[in-house]
C-alpha positions as a printed Julia matrix, in Angstrom:
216×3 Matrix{Float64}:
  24.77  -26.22   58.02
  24.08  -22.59   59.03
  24.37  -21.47   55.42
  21.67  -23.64   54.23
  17.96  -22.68   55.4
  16.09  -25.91   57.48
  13.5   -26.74   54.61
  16.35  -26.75   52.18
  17.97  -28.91   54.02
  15.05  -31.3    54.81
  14.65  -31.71   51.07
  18.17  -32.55   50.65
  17.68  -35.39   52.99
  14.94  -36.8    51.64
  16.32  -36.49   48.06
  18.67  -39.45   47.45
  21.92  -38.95   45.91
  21.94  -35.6    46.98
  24.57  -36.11   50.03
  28.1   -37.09   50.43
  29.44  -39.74   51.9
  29.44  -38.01   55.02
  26.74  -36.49   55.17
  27.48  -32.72   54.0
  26.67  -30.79   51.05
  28.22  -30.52   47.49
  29.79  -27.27   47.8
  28.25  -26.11   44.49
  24.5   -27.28   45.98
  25.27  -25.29   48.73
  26.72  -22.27   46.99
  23.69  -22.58   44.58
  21.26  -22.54   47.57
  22.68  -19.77   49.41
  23.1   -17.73   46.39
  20.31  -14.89   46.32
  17.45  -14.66   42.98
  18.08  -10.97   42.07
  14.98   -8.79   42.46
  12.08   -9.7    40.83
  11.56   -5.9    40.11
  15.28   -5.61   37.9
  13.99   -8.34   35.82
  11.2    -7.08   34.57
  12.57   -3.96   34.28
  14.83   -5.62   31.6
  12.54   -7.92   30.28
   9.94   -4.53   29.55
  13.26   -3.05   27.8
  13.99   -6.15   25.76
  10.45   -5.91   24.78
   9.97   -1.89   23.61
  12.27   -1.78   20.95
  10.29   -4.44   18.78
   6.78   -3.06   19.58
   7.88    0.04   18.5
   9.19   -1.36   15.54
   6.22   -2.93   14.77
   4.15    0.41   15.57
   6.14    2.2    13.02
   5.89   -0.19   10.11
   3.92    0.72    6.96
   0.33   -0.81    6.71
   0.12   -2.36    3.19
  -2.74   -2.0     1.13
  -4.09   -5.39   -0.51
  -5.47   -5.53   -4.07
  -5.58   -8.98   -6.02
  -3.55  -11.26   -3.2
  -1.04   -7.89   -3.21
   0.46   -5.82   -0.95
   0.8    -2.12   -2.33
   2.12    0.27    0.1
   1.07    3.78   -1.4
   3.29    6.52   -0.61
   1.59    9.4     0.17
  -2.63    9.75    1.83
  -2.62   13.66    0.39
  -0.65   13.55   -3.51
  -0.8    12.01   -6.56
   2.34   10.61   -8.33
   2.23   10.43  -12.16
   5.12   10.0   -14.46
   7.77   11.02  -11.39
   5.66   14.02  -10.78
   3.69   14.72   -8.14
  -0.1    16.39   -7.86
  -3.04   17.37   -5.48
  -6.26   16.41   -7.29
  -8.23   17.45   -4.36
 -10.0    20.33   -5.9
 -10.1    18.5    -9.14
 -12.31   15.64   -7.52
 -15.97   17.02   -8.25
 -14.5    18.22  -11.7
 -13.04   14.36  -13.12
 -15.38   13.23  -15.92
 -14.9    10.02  -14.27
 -15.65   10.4   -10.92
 -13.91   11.38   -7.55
 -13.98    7.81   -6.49
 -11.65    6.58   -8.91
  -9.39    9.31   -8.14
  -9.4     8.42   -4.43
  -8.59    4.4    -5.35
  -5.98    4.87   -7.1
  -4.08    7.3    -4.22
  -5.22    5.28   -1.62
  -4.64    1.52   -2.98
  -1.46    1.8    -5.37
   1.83    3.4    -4.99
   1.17    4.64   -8.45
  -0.98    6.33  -10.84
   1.14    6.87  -14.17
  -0.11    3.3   -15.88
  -3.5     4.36  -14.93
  -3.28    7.57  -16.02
  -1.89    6.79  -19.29
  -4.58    4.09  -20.2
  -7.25    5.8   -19.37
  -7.31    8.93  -21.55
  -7.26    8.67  -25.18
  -6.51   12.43  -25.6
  -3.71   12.06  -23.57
  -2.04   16.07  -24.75
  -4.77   17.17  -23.29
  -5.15   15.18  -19.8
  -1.38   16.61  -19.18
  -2.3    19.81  -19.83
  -5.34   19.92  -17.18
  -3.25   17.7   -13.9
  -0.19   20.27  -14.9
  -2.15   23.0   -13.07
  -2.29   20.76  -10.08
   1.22   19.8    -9.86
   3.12   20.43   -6.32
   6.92   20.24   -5.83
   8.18   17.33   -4.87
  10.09   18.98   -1.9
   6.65   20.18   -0.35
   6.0    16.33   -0.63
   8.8    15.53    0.95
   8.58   17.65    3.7
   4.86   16.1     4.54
   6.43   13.02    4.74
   6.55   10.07    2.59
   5.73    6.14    3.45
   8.56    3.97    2.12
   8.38   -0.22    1.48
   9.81   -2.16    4.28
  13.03   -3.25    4.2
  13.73   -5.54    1.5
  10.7    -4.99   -0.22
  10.53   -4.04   -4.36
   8.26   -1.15   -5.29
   5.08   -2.17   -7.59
   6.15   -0.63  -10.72
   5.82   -3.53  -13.14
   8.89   -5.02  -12.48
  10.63   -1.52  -12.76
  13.14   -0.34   -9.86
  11.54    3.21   -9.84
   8.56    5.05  -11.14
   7.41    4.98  -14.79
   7.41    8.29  -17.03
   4.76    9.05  -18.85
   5.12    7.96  -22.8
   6.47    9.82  -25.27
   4.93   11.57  -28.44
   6.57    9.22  -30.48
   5.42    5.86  -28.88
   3.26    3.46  -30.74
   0.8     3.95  -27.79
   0.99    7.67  -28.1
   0.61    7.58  -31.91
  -2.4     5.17  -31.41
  -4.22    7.21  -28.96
  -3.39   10.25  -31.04
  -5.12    8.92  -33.9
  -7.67    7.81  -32.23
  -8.74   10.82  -30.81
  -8.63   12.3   -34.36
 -11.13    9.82  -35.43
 -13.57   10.44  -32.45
 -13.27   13.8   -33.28
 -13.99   13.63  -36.72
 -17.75   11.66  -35.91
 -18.68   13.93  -33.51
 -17.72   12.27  -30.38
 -14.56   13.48  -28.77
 -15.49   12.61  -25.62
 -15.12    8.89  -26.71
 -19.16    8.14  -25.87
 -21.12    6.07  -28.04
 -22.8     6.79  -31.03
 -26.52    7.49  -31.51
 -26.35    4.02  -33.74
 -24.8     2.44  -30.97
 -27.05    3.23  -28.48
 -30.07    2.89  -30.73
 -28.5    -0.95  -31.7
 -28.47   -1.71  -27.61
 -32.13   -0.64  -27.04
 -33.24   -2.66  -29.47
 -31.31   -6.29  -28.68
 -32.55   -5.12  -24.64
 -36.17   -4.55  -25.98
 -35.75   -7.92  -27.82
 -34.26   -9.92  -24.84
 -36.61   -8.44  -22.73
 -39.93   -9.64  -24.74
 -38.58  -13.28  -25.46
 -37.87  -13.27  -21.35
 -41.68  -12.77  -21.07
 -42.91  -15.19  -23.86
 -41.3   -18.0   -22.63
């Protein structure tokens, strides 16, 4: 038939079951062959299309942060969030008893610092009086732009739903830490370093490790 092309039709006759009883096409073989493939160009045009919306998806979503088999996603590379609050340690760093390093773990690896924060300093009253001088509005961090969770993700707050506050005066940690402090105060260490006894006691079980390591 003129509709069909000759090698079309060649293959058709060698195929068998492929012809009537007379000898002429199924109308839907024939209406299959004839029908034109649309342009290869249209459909990868749409098959690009189909494709950009979920590499850009995938471009946009958060990096996570692993620590301990867990993924933390922290919310912001510039501020510090402490009891709700935000702060900019940056020109704090070099001035942290403890070091700038731990500073820059816990901004960079959790998605926050209050638990941290509060465990850490035994004279607590006076921690929240020094980061107060650092604290920034929380609409300037807003503005900067801040990295939420993926979808159906929960925050790492212990279990919580939303950021911890710090503890109150009247906590048994507060009161315990409180006293504390009083004590180290009253030996002559408010720092919370160790006593001259202390370190004297060290030197000497080193000293003694250290010679029976040789003897023997």
């Amino acid at each position: 038939p003129p509709s069909v092309s000759r090698n079309a039709y060649r293959r058709l006759l060698r195929a068998p079951g492929r012809l009537g009883m007379a000898g002429s096409l199924d109308r839907g073989e024939a209406s299959s062959l004839t029908r034109r493939p649309k342009a290869a160009g249209v459909s990868g045009e749409a098959a690009a299309k189909d494709s950009m919306p979920r590499k850009a998806k995938s471009e946009a979503a958060p990096q996570a942060v692993w620590s301990s088999g867990v993924a933390f996603y922290p919310p912001s590379r510039k501020y510090w969030r402490i009891g709700k609050k935000w702060y900019d340690f940056e020109p704090f760093l070099k001035l942290h008893p403890g070091g700038e390093e731990v500073l820059l773990l816990l901004r960079d690896r959790f998605e926050d610092c209050t638990f941290a924060f509060e465990a850490h300093h035994h004279n607590f009253q006076k921690a929240r009086a020094i980061i107060r001088k650092y604290e920034v509005a929380a609409e300037v961090v807003e503005a900067e732009g801040l990295v939420e969770r993926p979808a159906g993700g929960e925050a790492r707050f212990m279990g919580a739903a939303e950021p911890p506050k710090l503890l109150g005066d009247d906590a048994f940690y507060s009161v315990l830490r409180r006293r504390t402090t009083e004590y180290l105060r009253d030996i002559g260490y408010p720092d919370g370093g160790p006593t001259l006894q202390c370190k004297l006691l060290f030197w000497a079980l080193f000293a003694g490790w250290l010679s029976t390591s040789v003897l023997t």
